[in-house]
């Protein structure tokens, strides 16, 4: 079966899917995106993801390429056409195709939309979660508007590649005060020795993760103690547990930070439980 992508109104073979060379996403990274998890034939937290897409579009003054319900339809259709039961669906909207010029294009230029979906292996993800991952810190070098989910991810690419070259799976950005902001494509959490969950407030310095929001709901439901405040790398070294969250990783235990063992070096019980319960705290829409 060949993979199918949606590009500006058409379902096309993935291998041949293309946008114009003067798409502003290609030339200026002038666009935004969302990634939703597909779990057991259901789209996880689609309303929250589309709310955030709406916010990102508004912040950059890009119009919706079609109605929100049409986008929902296309997400479902691309998932169906690719027979994804468990995986990820990706939607990207850019300011459209226009002669290269930094100023916004003329009003009649329509935004571009691309939707792709791919299967992932739940078994491989569980195996990874059973081992945990290593993270490697990296100086924060992104623009201050990381609250907008833009496709301009070059700093993230470099930070994550640096982590990979040092045996890690994720980077943790460190701000000027030595506090962890977030991961290259995840939000960052620790569990202190006293059992308090700590994650940075989403008011500035991080993307307000949808998985983070669902985990916060779960934490409250479970009656766990949590604090939204910055934490330093030293505090992470000293923590009982650490983990990251994203639609692509769900709750993923962190067992090493900059080569130092966290807790007993194995995935922590809090992170493991939150991972198990995760989907009970999410909105699930049938594909
Ligand atoms: N990344 N922080 C950053 C910088 C991210 O790129 C992401 C998501 C998150 C977590 O957000 P959410 O829980 O809504 O997925 C935090 C996606 C998955 C990606 O770029 O592939």
CSV table of C-alpha atoms in Angstrom, one decimal, residues 109-220:
chain,number,residue,atom,x,y,z
A,109,UNK,CA,-2.4,34.4,-1.7
A,110,UNK,CA,-4.0,31.4,0.0
A,111,UNK,CA,-2.2,29.6,2.9
A,112,UNK,CA,-0.8,26.2,2.1
A,113,UNK,CA,-1.8,23.1,4.0
A,114,UNK,CA,0.0,19.7,4.2
A,115,UNK,CA,-1.2,16.7,6.2
A,116,UNK,CA,0.7,13.5,6.6
A,117,UNK,CA,0.2,10.4,8.8
A,118,UNK,CA,2.5,7.5,9.7
A,119,UNK,CA,2.3,4.5,11.8
A,120,UNK,CA,4.5,4.0,14.9
A,121,UNK,CA,5.2,0.8,16.9
A,122,UNK,CA,3.5,0.8,20.3
A,123,UNK,CA,5.7,-2.1,21.2
A,124,UNK,CA,8.9,-0.2,20.4
A,125,UNK,CA,7.7,2.8,22.3
A,126,UNK,CA,6.9,0.7,25.4
A,127,UNK,CA,10.3,-0.9,25.1
A,128,UNK,CA,11.9,2.5,25.1
A,129,UNK,CA,9.8,3.7,28.0
A,130,UNK,CA,10.8,0.6,29.9
A,131,UNK,CA,14.5,1.6,29.6
A,132,UNK,CA,14.1,5.4,29.7
A,133,UNK,CA,16.1,7.9,27.7
A,134,UNK,CA,19.2,10.0,28.2
A,135,UNK,CA,19.0,13.8,27.7
A,136,UNK,CA,21.9,16.2,27.1
A,137,UNK,CA,21.7,19.9,28.1
A,138,UNK,CA,22.1,22.7,25.5
A,139,UNK,CA,22.2,26.5,25.9
A,140,UNK,CA,18.9,28.1,25.1
A,141,UNK,CA,19.3,29.8,21.8
A,142,UNK,CA,15.8,30.1,20.4
A,143,UNK,CA,13.7,33.2,19.8
A,144,UNK,CA,11.5,34.3,22.8
A,145,UNK,CA,8.3,33.3,21.0
A,146,UNK,CA,8.6,29.5,21.5
A,147,UNK,CA,5.0,29.6,22.6
A,148,UNK,CA,4.1,29.6,18.9
A,149,UNK,CA,4.4,26.2,17.3
A,150,UNK,CA,6.3,27.4,14.2
A,151,UNK,CA,8.1,25.2,11.7
A,152,UNK,CA,11.3,27.2,12.3
A,153,UNK,CA,13.0,24.4,14.2
A,154,UNK,CA,16.7,24.8,13.3
A,155,UNK,CA,17.8,25.4,16.9
A,156,UNK,CA,15.8,22.3,17.9
A,157,UNK,CA,17.4,20.3,15.2
A,158,UNK,CA,20.9,21.3,16.3
A,159,UNK,CA,20.3,20.7,20.0
A,160,UNK,CA,18.7,17.3,19.4
A,161,UNK,CA,21.5,16.3,17.0
A,162,UNK,CA,24.1,17.3,19.7
A,163,UNK,CA,22.2,15.1,22.2
A,164,UNK,CA,22.2,12.2,19.7
A,165,UNK,CA,25.9,12.5,19.1
A,166,UNK,CA,26.4,12.1,22.9
A,167,UNK,CA,24.2,9.1,23.2
A,168,UNK,CA,21.0,11.0,24.2
A,169,UNK,CA,17.5,10.9,22.7
A,170,UNK,CA,16.6,14.5,23.7
A,171,UNK,CA,18.1,17.9,24.5
A,172,UNK,CA,17.2,20.0,27.5
A,173,UNK,CA,17.5,23.7,26.9
A,174,UNK,CA,19.1,25.7,29.7
A,175,UNK,CA,18.2,29.4,30.2
A,176,UNK,CA,20.6,32.0,31.4
A,177,UNK,CA,19.8,31.2,35.0
A,178,UNK,CA,20.8,27.6,34.6
A,179,UNK,CA,17.1,26.5,34.6
A,180,UNK,CA,15.7,23.9,32.2
A,181,UNK,CA,13.2,25.4,29.8
A,182,UNK,CA,12.1,22.4,27.8
A,183,UNK,CA,13.3,19.7,25.5
A,184,UNK,CA,14.0,20.0,21.8
A,185,UNK,CA,10.6,18.6,21.0
A,186,UNK,CA,9.2,17.8,24.5
A,187,UNK,CA,8.3,19.4,27.8
A,188,UNK,CA,10.5,18.6,30.8
A,189,UNK,CA,9.5,17.4,34.3
A,190,UNK,CA,11.2,16.1,37.5
A,191,UNK,CA,9.9,14.4,40.6
A,192,UNK,CA,11.7,15.7,43.7
A,193,UNK,CA,12.9,13.4,46.5
A,194,UNK,CA,9.8,14.5,48.4
A,195,UNK,CA,7.6,13.3,45.6
A,196,UNK,CA,6.7,16.7,44.2
A,197,UNK,CA,6.2,16.9,40.4
A,198,UNK,CA,7.8,20.0,39.0
A,199,UNK,CA,7.4,21.5,35.5
A,200,UNK,CA,8.1,25.0,34.2
A,201,UNK,CA,5.1,27.3,33.9
A,202,UNK,CA,3.9,27.7,30.3
A,203,UNK,CA,3.6,31.5,30.5
A,204,UNK,CA,7.0,32.0,28.9
A,205,UNK,CA,10.0,30.1,27.7
A,206,UNK,CA,8.3,26.9,26.6
A,207,UNK,CA,5.6,25.6,24.3
A,208,UNK,CA,2.4,25.0,26.2
A,209,UNK,CA,2.4,21.2,25.4
A,210,UNK,CA,-0.9,19.5,25.0
A,211,UNK,CA,0.5,16.3,26.5
A,212,UNK,CA,1.8,18.5,29.4
A,213,UNK,CA,-1.8,19.8,29.9
A,214,UNK,CA,-3.2,16.3,29.9
A,215,UNK,CA,-0.6,15.1,32.4
A,216,UNK,CA,-1.3,18.1,34.7
A,217,UNK,CA,-5.0,17.0,34.6
A,218,UNK,CA,-4.0,13.5,35.4
A,219,UNK,CA,-1.7,14.6,38.2
A,220,UNK,CA,-4.6,16.6,39.8
